Short mmCIF file of C-alpha atoms in Angstrom, two decimals:
data_model
loop_
_atom_site.label_atom_id
_atom_site.label_comp_id
_atom_site.label_asym_id
_atom_site.label_seq_id
_atom_site.Cartn_x
_atom_site.Cartn_y
_atom_site.Cartn_z
CA MET A 1 151.83 96.58 96.78
CA VAL A 2 149.07 98.59 97.56
CA LYS A 3 149.11 102.12 98.92
CA VAL A 4 147.62 102.61 102.82
CA LEU A 5 146.54 106.04 104.44
CA ILE A 6 146.58 106.31 107.64
CA VAL A 7 144.79 109.03 109.57
CA ASP A 8 145.71 109.44 112.67
CA ASP A 9 147.53 111.69 115.14
CA ASP A 10 149.26 109.84 117.45
CA PRO A 11 153.49 109.37 116.03
CA ASP A 12 153.64 106.40 118.09
CA PHE A 13 150.69 104.33 117.39
CA CYS A 14 151.03 105.33 113.30
CA TYR A 15 154.68 104.26 113.19
CA ALA A 16 153.45 101.23 115.49
CA LEU A 17 151.10 101.14 112.19
CA CYS A 18 153.70 101.59 109.29
CA ARG A 19 155.30 98.67 110.42
CA ILE A 20 152.27 96.20 109.66
CA VAL A 21 151.95 97.30 106.91
CA GLY A 22 155.53 97.69 105.48
CA ARG A 23 155.95 93.93 106.80
CA LEU A 24 152.54 92.83 104.21
CA GLY A 25 154.11 94.90 101.18
CA HIS A 26 152.32 97.74 100.95
CA GLU A 27 153.46 101.59 100.79
CA THR A 28 151.93 103.87 103.71
CA ILE A 29 151.27 107.81 103.74
CA VAL A 30 150.30 109.26 106.96
CA THR A 31 148.14 112.30 107.69
CA ASP A 32 146.91 113.77 111.11
CA THR A 33 143.77 115.70 109.84
CA LEU A 34 140.85 115.76 107.56
CA ALA A 35 141.55 118.10 105.87
CA ALA A 36 145.04 116.65 105.29
CA ALA A 37 143.68 112.53 104.70
CA ARG A 38 141.04 114.37 102.20
CA ASN A 39 143.46 116.13 100.13
CA ALA A 40 145.65 112.99 100.05
CA ALA A 41 142.63 110.72 98.84
CA ILE A 42 142.14 112.60 96.49
CA SER A 43 145.86 113.13 94.77
CA SER A 44 146.19 109.69 95.46
CA ALA A 45 144.82 106.07 95.22
CA PHE A 46 144.11 103.84 98.26
CA SER A 47 143.38 100.64 98.71
CA LEU A 48 142.74 100.74 102.12
CA VAL A 49 142.48 103.97 104.42
CA LEU A 50 143.23 103.42 108.49
CA LEU A 51 141.28 105.91 110.10
CA ASP A 52 140.98 107.59 113.50
CA VAL A 53 137.45 108.36 115.07
CA GLY A 54 139.64 111.52 117.00
CA LEU A 55 140.68 113.79 114.91
CA PRO A 56 141.57 117.42 116.08
CA ASP A 57 139.72 119.30 113.01
CA GLY A 58 136.55 116.76 113.55
CA SER A 59 135.18 113.48 113.46
CA GLY A 60 136.52 110.54 111.00
CA LEU A 61 133.31 109.42 110.59
CA ASP A 62 132.69 112.46 108.73
CA LEU A 63 135.61 111.59 105.79
CA LEU A 64 133.42 108.57 105.19
CA PRO A 65 131.21 109.87 102.52
CA ASP A 66 134.59 111.85 100.54
CA LEU A 67 135.55 108.43 100.89
CA LYS A 68 132.81 106.18 99.47
CA ALA A 69 132.47 109.05 96.86
CA LEU A 70 136.10 108.12 95.34
CA PRO A 71 136.24 106.47 91.54
CA LEU A 72 137.70 103.24 93.11
CA ASP A 73 136.36 104.10 96.94
CA PRO A 74 138.98 101.99 99.29
CA GLU A 75 138.19 99.67 101.59
CA VAL A 76 138.36 101.76 105.32
CA VAL A 77 138.76 100.57 109.27
CA ILE A 78 138.30 102.13 111.89
CA ILE A 79 139.95 102.88 114.64
CA THR A 80 138.48 102.91 117.61
CA GLY A 81 139.66 102.92 121.52
CA ALA A 82 140.01 100.53 123.83
CA GLY A 83 136.13 98.70 124.42
CA ASP A 84 134.56 101.59 122.41
CA ALA A 85 131.36 99.27 121.58
CA GLN A 86 129.34 103.10 120.02
CA GLY A 87 132.55 103.70 117.66
CA ALA A 88 132.78 100.17 116.11
CA GLU A 89 128.93 100.18 115.70
CA LEU A 90 128.87 104.13 113.83
CA ALA A 91 131.45 102.98 111.65
CA ILE A 92 130.25 99.71 110.27
CA LEU A 93 126.76 101.58 110.35
CA ASN A 94 129.04 104.25 108.33
CA GLY A 95 130.35 101.82 105.53
CA ALA A 96 133.66 100.95 106.76
CA TRP A 97 134.51 97.76 106.53
CA SER A 98 135.99 96.97 109.64
CA TYR A 99 137.20 98.32 112.62
CA ILE A 100 141.01 97.88 114.97
CA GLU A 101 140.95 98.98 118.66
CA LYS A 102 144.11 100.44 119.32
CA THR A 103 145.20 98.08 122.43
CA ALA A 104 144.79 95.01 119.65
CA SER A 105 148.16 93.33 118.81
CA ALA A 106 150.27 93.95 115.79
CA LYS A 107 148.82 90.30 115.22
CA GLU A 108 145.38 91.50 114.91
CA ILE A 109 145.91 94.07 113.27
CA SER A 110 147.90 92.51 110.34
CA LEU A 111 145.40 90.17 110.44
CA ALA A 112 142.28 92.83 109.81
CA LEU A 113 144.09 94.66 106.76
CA SER A 114 145.20 91.33 105.28
CA ARG A 115 140.96 90.14 105.18
CA ALA A 116 140.03 94.05 104.33
CA LEU A 117 142.59 94.02 101.63
CA GLN A 118 141.89 90.32 100.26
CA PHE A 119 137.99 91.31 100.37
CA ARG A 120 138.92 94.36 97.93
CA GLY A 121 140.45 91.99 95.27
CA GLU A 122 137.71 89.96 95.06
CA ARG A 123 135.17 92.45 95.56
CA LEU A 124 137.35 94.39 92.57
CA LYS A 125 137.29 91.05 90.58
CA ALA A 126 133.50 90.59 90.88
CA LEU A 127 133.18 94.12 89.39
CA GLY A 128 135.60 93.45 86.26
CA HIS A 129 134.79 97.60 85.35
CA ASP A 130 133.13 96.47 82.42
CA LYS A 131 129.52 95.46 84.28
CA VAL A 132 128.08 98.75 83.92
CA THR A 133 129.43 99.51 80.69
CA HIS A 134 127.09 95.28 79.81
CA LEU A 135 124.77 96.27 81.65
CA ASN A 136 121.33 97.65 79.90
CA ARG A 137 120.69 100.25 81.72
CA GLU A 138 116.81 100.91 80.88
CA GLU A 139 117.26 105.19 80.00
CA ILE A 140 119.63 105.43 83.59
CA ILE A 141 121.37 108.88 82.44
CA GLY A 142 124.18 109.27 84.77
CA ALA A 143 128.04 108.07 85.66
CA SER A 144 128.99 109.81 88.64
CA PRO A 145 130.58 107.90 91.37
CA ARG A 146 127.53 107.53 93.72
CA MET A 147 125.92 106.35 90.30
CA ASN A 148 128.32 103.96 88.90
CA ARG A 149 127.98 102.51 92.77
CA VAL A 150 124.38 102.12 92.03
CA LEU A 151 124.46 100.27 88.64
CA ASP A 152 127.15 97.83 90.00
CA GLU A 153 124.12 97.13 92.82
CA VAL A 154 121.44 96.77 89.48
CA ALA A 155 124.15 94.47 88.05
CA LYS A 156 124.53 92.02 91.33
CA ALA A 157 120.98 92.12 91.94
CA SER A 158 120.18 91.14 88.20
CA ALA A 159 122.80 88.04 88.40
CA CYS A 160 120.32 86.73 91.47
CA ASP A 161 116.55 86.28 91.93
CA ALA A 162 116.24 87.18 95.64
CA GLY A 163 114.20 89.83 96.72
CA LEU A 164 115.26 93.57 96.77
CA LEU A 165 114.03 96.40 98.35
CA ILE A 166 114.70 100.24 96.53
CA THR A 167 114.75 103.41 98.53
CA GLY A 168 114.95 106.64 98.14
CA GLU A 169 113.45 109.95 97.66
CA THR A 170 110.91 110.83 95.79
CA GLY A 171 111.74 111.51 91.99
CA THR A 172 115.41 109.53 92.53
CA GLY A 173 113.01 107.23 89.79
CA LYS A 174 112.84 103.72 91.85
CA GLU A 175 110.58 102.30 89.16
CA LEU A 176 113.49 102.96 86.16
CA PHE A 177 115.43 100.89 88.56
CA ALA A 178 113.48 98.43 89.18
CA ARG A 179 112.94 97.91 85.56
CA ALA A 180 116.89 98.15 84.76
CA VAL A 181 117.21 95.08 86.97
CA HIS A 182 114.22 93.15 85.61
CA LYS A 183 115.04 93.34 82.00
CA ASN A 184 118.35 92.20 82.93
CA SER A 185 117.57 89.21 84.75
CA CYS A 186 116.95 85.89 83.62
CA ARG A 187 112.48 86.45 84.08
CA GLY A 188 113.60 89.85 81.81
CA ASN A 189 111.77 88.23 79.06
CA ARG A 190 108.99 88.51 80.95
CA GLU A 191 106.38 91.27 82.66
CA MET A 192 106.63 93.29 84.96
CA VAL A 193 103.35 93.45 86.68
CA VAL A 194 103.55 97.01 89.07
CA VAL A 195 101.38 97.30 91.37
CA ASP A 196 101.06 101.03 92.95
CA CYS A 197 100.15 99.90 96.31
CA ALA A 198 99.52 103.71 97.74
CA ALA A 199 96.89 103.43 95.22
CA LEU A 200 95.62 100.06 96.49
CA PRO A 201 91.90 100.07 98.41
CA GLU A 202 92.25 98.09 101.58
CA THR A 203 88.66 96.70 100.71
CA LEU A 204 89.56 95.92 97.28
CA GLY A 205 93.34 95.21 97.11
CA GLU A 206 93.15 91.30 98.47
CA ASN A 207 90.98 91.33 94.88
CA LEU A 208 93.66 92.71 92.48
CA LEU A 209 95.91 91.22 94.03
CA PHE A 210 94.40 87.29 94.56
CA GLY A 211 91.78 87.85 91.65
CA HIS A 212 88.28 85.86 92.51
CA THR A 213 85.96 83.36 90.65
CA LYS A 214 83.27 84.13 88.54
CA GLY A 215 80.04 84.25 91.38
CA VAL A 216 81.83 85.18 94.39
CA TYR A 217 80.07 88.56 94.80
CA THR A 218 77.60 90.81 92.83
CA GLY A 219 79.24 91.68 89.78
CA ALA A 220 81.50 89.36 89.17
CA ASP A 221 80.41 88.12 86.38
CA ALA A 222 83.88 86.53 84.80
CA SER A 223 86.73 85.38 86.27
CA ARG A 224 89.35 87.10 86.96
CA ASP A 225 93.28 86.15 87.32
CA GLY A 226 94.84 88.51 90.17
CA LEU A 227 98.62 90.85 90.05
CA ILE A 228 100.51 88.46 91.32
CA LEU A 229 99.04 85.30 89.26
CA ALA A 230 99.52 87.63 85.99
CA ALA A 231 103.76 88.24 87.21
CA HIS A 232 104.31 84.04 86.90
CA ARG A 233 107.74 83.97 85.68
CA GLY A 234 108.58 87.50 85.50
CA THR A 235 108.62 90.27 88.56
CA LEU A 236 106.23 91.53 90.70
CA PHE A 237 107.21 95.10 91.26
CA LEU A 238 105.27 96.64 94.54
CA ASP A 239 105.10 100.37 94.17
CA GLU A 240 105.11 102.94 97.58
CA VAL A 241 104.94 99.53 100.01
CA GLY A 242 105.36 101.31 102.53
CA GLU A 243 101.58 102.12 102.12
CA LEU A 244 100.89 98.93 102.00
CA PRO A 245 97.66 98.14 104.88
CA LEU A 246 98.53 96.11 107.59
CA ARG A 247 96.01 93.61 107.10
CA LEU A 248 97.37 93.37 103.08
CA GLN A 249 100.73 92.98 105.05
CA LYS A 250 100.09 89.79 107.03
CA ILE A 251 98.31 88.01 103.31
CA LEU A 252 101.35 88.66 101.62
CA LEU A 253 104.44 87.51 103.46
CA ARG A 254 102.65 84.25 103.28
CA VAL A 255 102.26 84.80 99.60
CA LEU A 256 106.03 85.30 99.72
CA GLN A 257 106.71 82.28 101.68
CA GLU A 258 105.09 79.59 99.89
CA LYS A 259 104.46 81.97 96.27
CA ARG A 260 100.78 80.31 96.91
CA PHE A 261 97.73 82.00 96.58
CA ARG A 262 94.01 81.69 97.17
CA PRO A 263 91.72 83.46 94.69
CA LEU A 264 88.42 84.91 95.89
CA GLY A 265 85.73 82.19 96.08
CA ARG A 266 88.41 79.06 95.58
CA GLU A 267 89.36 76.68 97.02
CA ALA A 268 92.10 75.51 95.73
CA GLU A 269 95.96 77.54 95.99
CA ILE A 270 97.12 78.74 93.21
CA TYR A 271 101.14 78.84 92.51
CA SER A 272 103.38 81.46 91.35
CA ASP A 273 107.06 81.93 90.24
CA PHE A 274 107.45 85.65 90.47
CA ARG A 275 111.07 87.84 91.57
CA LEU A 276 109.51 91.03 93.93
CA ILE A 277 111.00 94.36 93.84
CA ALA A 278 109.50 96.78 96.07
CA ALA A 279 110.04 100.33 96.13
CA THR A 280 108.92 103.32 99.01
CA ASN A 281 110.42 106.71 99.66
CA LYS A 282 109.58 105.66 103.11
CA ASP A 283 111.70 104.77 106.46
CA LEU A 284 110.27 101.13 106.98
CA ASP A 285 112.54 101.01 109.88
CA GLN A 286 111.24 103.87 111.67
CA MET A 287 107.35 101.91 110.31
CA VAL A 288 108.47 98.71 111.87
CA GLU A 289 109.34 100.31 114.85
CA ALA A 290 105.36 102.80 115.04
CA GLY A 291 103.92 99.40 113.91
CA ARG A 292 103.08 100.31 111.09
CA PHE A 293 104.72 97.93 109.38
CA ARG A 294 106.04 94.23 109.97
CA LYS A 295 109.32 93.10 110.31
CA ASP A 296 109.12 89.76 109.13
CA LEU A 297 107.99 91.47 106.13
CA LEU A 298 110.48 93.82 105.75
CA PHE A 299 113.67 90.78 106.46
CA ARG A 300 111.42 88.82 102.83
CA LEU A 301 111.80 92.29 101.35
CA LYS A 302 115.25 93.40 102.25
CA SER A 303 117.00 90.13 101.10
CA LEU A 304 119.06 93.55 98.72
CA HIS A 305 118.61 96.39 99.26
CA ILE A 306 119.51 99.60 96.42
CA GLU A 307 119.51 103.27 97.86
CA LEU A 308 119.14 105.81 94.95
CA PRO A 309 120.93 108.63 95.98
CA ALA A 310 119.00 112.17 95.70
CA LEU A 311 120.18 114.08 92.19
CA ARG A 312 122.27 117.27 94.73
CA TYR A 313 124.42 114.12 95.61
CA ARG A 314 125.01 112.96 92.28
CA GLY A 315 127.52 115.93 91.50
CA GLY A 316 127.56 116.65 87.46
CA ASP A 317 125.36 114.04 86.48
CA LEU A 318 122.74 117.24 87.07
CA LYS A 319 124.10 118.95 83.75
CA ILE A 320 124.43 115.82 81.68
CA LEU A 321 120.84 115.21 83.09
CA ALA A 322 119.02 118.97 81.98
CA ARG A 323 121.12 118.28 78.92
CA HIS A 324 119.46 115.05 77.95
CA TYR A 325 116.19 116.74 79.19
CA LEU A 326 115.89 119.15 76.87
CA ASP A 327 117.48 118.25 74.19
CA HIS A 328 114.09 115.85 74.56
CA TYR A 329 111.75 118.13 75.14
CA CYS A 330 113.31 119.88 71.89
CA GLU A 331 112.86 117.08 69.79
CA ALA A 332 109.36 116.70 71.50
CA GLN A 333 108.23 120.66 70.36
CA SER A 334 110.10 119.50 66.89
CA ILE A 335 112.48 122.20 67.36
CA ASP A 336 115.80 122.95 67.68
CA SER A 337 118.64 121.83 70.28
CA LYS A 338 118.69 124.63 72.42
CA GLY A 339 122.43 126.03 74.05
CA VAL A 340 122.75 126.90 77.32
CA SER A 341 124.34 129.94 78.80
CA SER A 342 126.70 129.89 81.45
CA ASP A 343 124.38 131.95 84.59
CA PHE A 344 121.61 129.03 83.78
CA THR A 345 123.58 126.09 84.62
CA GLU A 346 124.90 127.98 87.90
CA VAL A 347 121.50 128.29 88.42
CA ILE A 348 120.36 125.00 88.35
CA SER A 349 123.80 123.75 90.29
CA ALA A 350 123.06 126.02 93.16
CA TYR A 351 119.27 124.66 93.96
CA SER A 352 118.62 121.27 95.50
CA TRP A 353 116.11 119.70 93.93
CA PRO A 354 113.76 118.07 96.07
CA GLY A 355 111.91 116.82 93.94
CA ASN A 356 115.21 114.76 92.50
CA VAL A 357 115.22 113.94 88.48
CA ARG A 358 111.73 113.91 88.57
CA GLU A 359 111.50 117.88 89.02
CA LEU A 360 113.97 118.53 86.88
CA ALA A 361 112.05 116.83 83.56
CA HIS A 362 109.23 119.00 84.29
CA THR A 363 111.78 122.16 84.80
CA MET A 364 112.63 121.29 81.38
CA GLU A 365 109.70 121.31 80.03
CA HIS A 366 109.22 124.23 80.87
CA VAL A 367 112.13 125.73 79.89
CA VAL A 368 111.96 124.75 76.61
CA ILE A 369 108.37 126.32 76.29
CA ALA A 370 109.61 129.83 77.83
CA ALA A 371 112.33 130.04 75.45
CA LEU A 372 110.36 128.21 72.32
CA THR A 373 111.75 131.02 70.29
CA SER A 374 115.06 131.73 71.93
CA PRO A 375 118.33 129.58 70.73
CA ILE A 376 119.71 129.86 74.28
CA VAL A 377 118.34 128.94 77.14
CA PHE A 378 118.80 131.63 80.39
CA SER A 379 118.19 131.23 84.22
CA SER A 380 115.55 133.53 83.40
CA HIS A 381 113.05 130.79 81.55
CA LEU A 382 113.54 128.40 84.66
CA PRO A 383 110.80 128.69 87.13
CA PRO A 384 110.55 131.68 89.12
CA ALA A 385 109.87 129.58 92.83
CA ILE A 386 113.81 128.05 91.56
CA ARG A 387 114.94 131.75 90.94
CA ALA A 388 113.54 133.20 94.19
CA ALA A 389 115.13 129.17 96.60
CA VAL A 390 118.08 130.12 94.95
CA ALA A 391 119.05 133.35 95.43
CA ARG A 392 116.92 133.23 98.68
CA ALA A 393 119.93 130.32 99.21
CA GLY A 394 122.93 132.52 98.56
CA PHE A 395 121.50 135.41 100.47
CA THR A 396 121.06 133.00 103.41
CA GLY A 397 125.54 131.92 102.25
CA GLU A 398 126.46 135.31 102.46
CA ARG A 399 124.57 135.88 105.98
CA THR A 400 126.29 132.65 107.52
CA ALA A 401 130.02 134.03 106.31
CA THR A 402 129.04 137.30 107.81
CA GLY A 403 128.02 135.95 111.12
CA ARG A 404 130.78 132.89 111.69
CA LEU A 405 130.97 133.83 114.75
CA GLU A 406 127.52 133.82 115.88
CA GLN A 407 127.69 130.09 114.34
CA ASP A 408 130.78 129.36 115.53
CA SER A 409 129.31 130.05 119.71
CA GLU A 410 126.30 128.07 118.96
CA TYR A 411 128.33 125.24 119.26
CA GLY A 412 130.55 126.62 122.18
CA ASN A 413 132.78 123.95 123.30
CA GLY A 414 130.45 120.41 122.58
CA PRO A 415 130.99 118.44 119.56
CA MET A 416 130.49 119.43 116.29
CA PRO A 417 127.13 117.67 114.42
CA PRO A 418 128.21 114.53 111.91
CA LEU A 419 128.54 116.35 108.68
CA SER A 420 125.44 113.79 107.25
CA LYS A 421 122.91 115.66 109.65
CA TYR A 422 124.51 119.76 109.09
CA ARG A 423 123.40 118.88 105.80
CA ASP A 424 120.22 117.60 106.74
CA ASN A 425 119.20 120.17 109.02
CA ILE A 426 120.23 122.78 105.82
CA LEU A 427 118.22 121.31 103.88
CA ALA A 428 115.60 120.89 105.93
CA VAL A 429 116.04 125.53 105.85
CA HIS A 430 116.22 125.16 102.40
CA GLU A 431 113.06 123.10 101.84
CA LYS A 432 110.66 124.58 104.19
CA LYS A 433 111.63 128.24 102.50
CA TYR A 434 110.73 125.93 98.61
CA LEU A 435 107.70 125.06 99.78
CA LYS A 436 106.06 127.72 101.56
CA ASP A 437 106.91 130.15 97.28
CA LEU A 438 105.39 126.93 95.85
CA LEU A 439 102.03 127.37 97.76
CA SER A 440 102.09 131.29 97.07
CA ARG A 441 103.01 130.79 93.63
CA SER A 442 100.72 128.25 92.20
CA ALA A 443 96.46 128.26 92.16
CA ASP A 444 95.99 125.24 93.13
CA ILE A 445 97.62 121.09 94.84
CA HIS A 446 97.59 119.58 91.47
CA SER A 447 99.77 123.04 89.86
CA ALA A 448 102.03 122.57 92.57
CA CYS A 449 102.79 119.28 91.94
CA LYS A 450 103.14 120.00 88.48
CA THR A 451 105.29 122.39 89.33
CA SER A 452 107.88 120.70 92.43
CA GLY A 453 107.46 117.32 90.35
CA LEU A 454 106.31 115.75 93.50
CA SER A 455 103.20 113.42 93.81
CA ARG A 456 100.13 114.44 96.06
CA SER A 457 100.82 112.11 98.87
CA ARG A 458 104.60 113.44 99.19
CA LEU A 459 103.88 117.10 98.95
CA TYR A 460 101.11 116.50 101.22
CA ALA A 461 104.13 114.80 103.78
CA LEU A 462 106.33 117.62 103.18
CA LEU A 463 103.72 120.07 103.96
CA LYS A 464 102.72 117.82 107.09
CA LYS A 465 106.22 117.16 107.95
CA TYR A 466 107.01 121.44 108.42
CA GLY A 467 104.05 122.50 109.54
CA ILE A 468 102.39 124.49 106.74
CA SER A 469 99.12 124.79 105.50
CA ALA A 470 97.90 123.51 102.38
CA LYS A 471 95.42 127.09 102.68
CA GLN A 472 98.73 129.39 102.06
CA ARG A 473 98.76 128.50 98.21
CA LYS A 474 98.04 131.32 95.72
CA GLY A 475 94.13 133.21 95.89
CA ALA A 476 93.09 131.00 99.18
CA ALA A 477 91.20 131.98 101.80
CA ALA A 478 93.24 133.48 104.78
#
């Protein structure tokens, strides 16, 4: 017997669902609002959630992220209206296992629920609840529900040889996770060859990837193996694959299909047996639509896909990581480990960390140096840009609370935006403020990159996104 949570405000339909679930031998709990469902999901472990899209206090889809964040996230079956194709599509795209229509027969509903529970049983059996423990983490730190799910995906990717695409914001640790997959795979005792696609010149890219023979061009005094051959029997890691020029994308596609290539100046092809892992912080689907990335190459890259969560979504991992980097940099400075004040914890918890783990690591190095003679770190040891961003966010929060009527009137009688979009909008406001503050306190782009933990290309991309001129930096000409 398992527990099933039914979230629907139609009493008759809930009664019918309870009867169907009861005949399958399972226990049911019924709620009719998002708020009640959220409380029920936190207080009790459910194997299956039947979730209506249209609820009195919002869309059922808004509850999906909360359900997925649970330690043993339940399977979710979305309840849609008759012929609601868009609702069904949204359900699947938002992580639901399946959907049922309210007009479905008892037999159809029973079959859908049985399949969902069967899938859950197989999923839990496959995980074994100890795979993460036995996985060689390769310095991956964290135990939040989101991170445990990512580690489960790492374990699955390590057990096969299919192409893998790792996506995530700058600083989330894409190369670190790629190395974890490589080290835990059957190729772990061979090389993982890293190719920085952002630094790959279009004119020399083919030469670097495929190599050349002696004398093929002026200055080619000796034959040279390319990076693809260097990855033979190992892993080829294409970092920032979204930066790969279209011409090289076409050539690479054939290599991935055939595992054969021809070095410059050589007639015969060479075979290289490698596993491909690629990573990017870009939306490749959007790039395909814009004609800047090949659709057929994306299919090849995306046999498996791991999406790394931003640090702001990793809950308690933030404090664990901060402690780790504080200890690391204290050891590097040959000083004793430092205590952490409550105000320091409050500020780092309130900050959004747009540069993610990389920014956190650089920040903790700054803190250790700023607090070199102090046994305890305080919020005053944090960079001014971070403290200013948190202070501004707190002020904005107070204004929002006191101006609730104005905020409510923004939506009128229209639909509320999805929670994910609301979060993105809020994040965008604070990211823009952070970037302006960062530039005003930085002498040049190099120091801005060092402070924020962002790469130069990522920083320029964010500045362009928010319409901020790099000339706004400290000391720049007006």
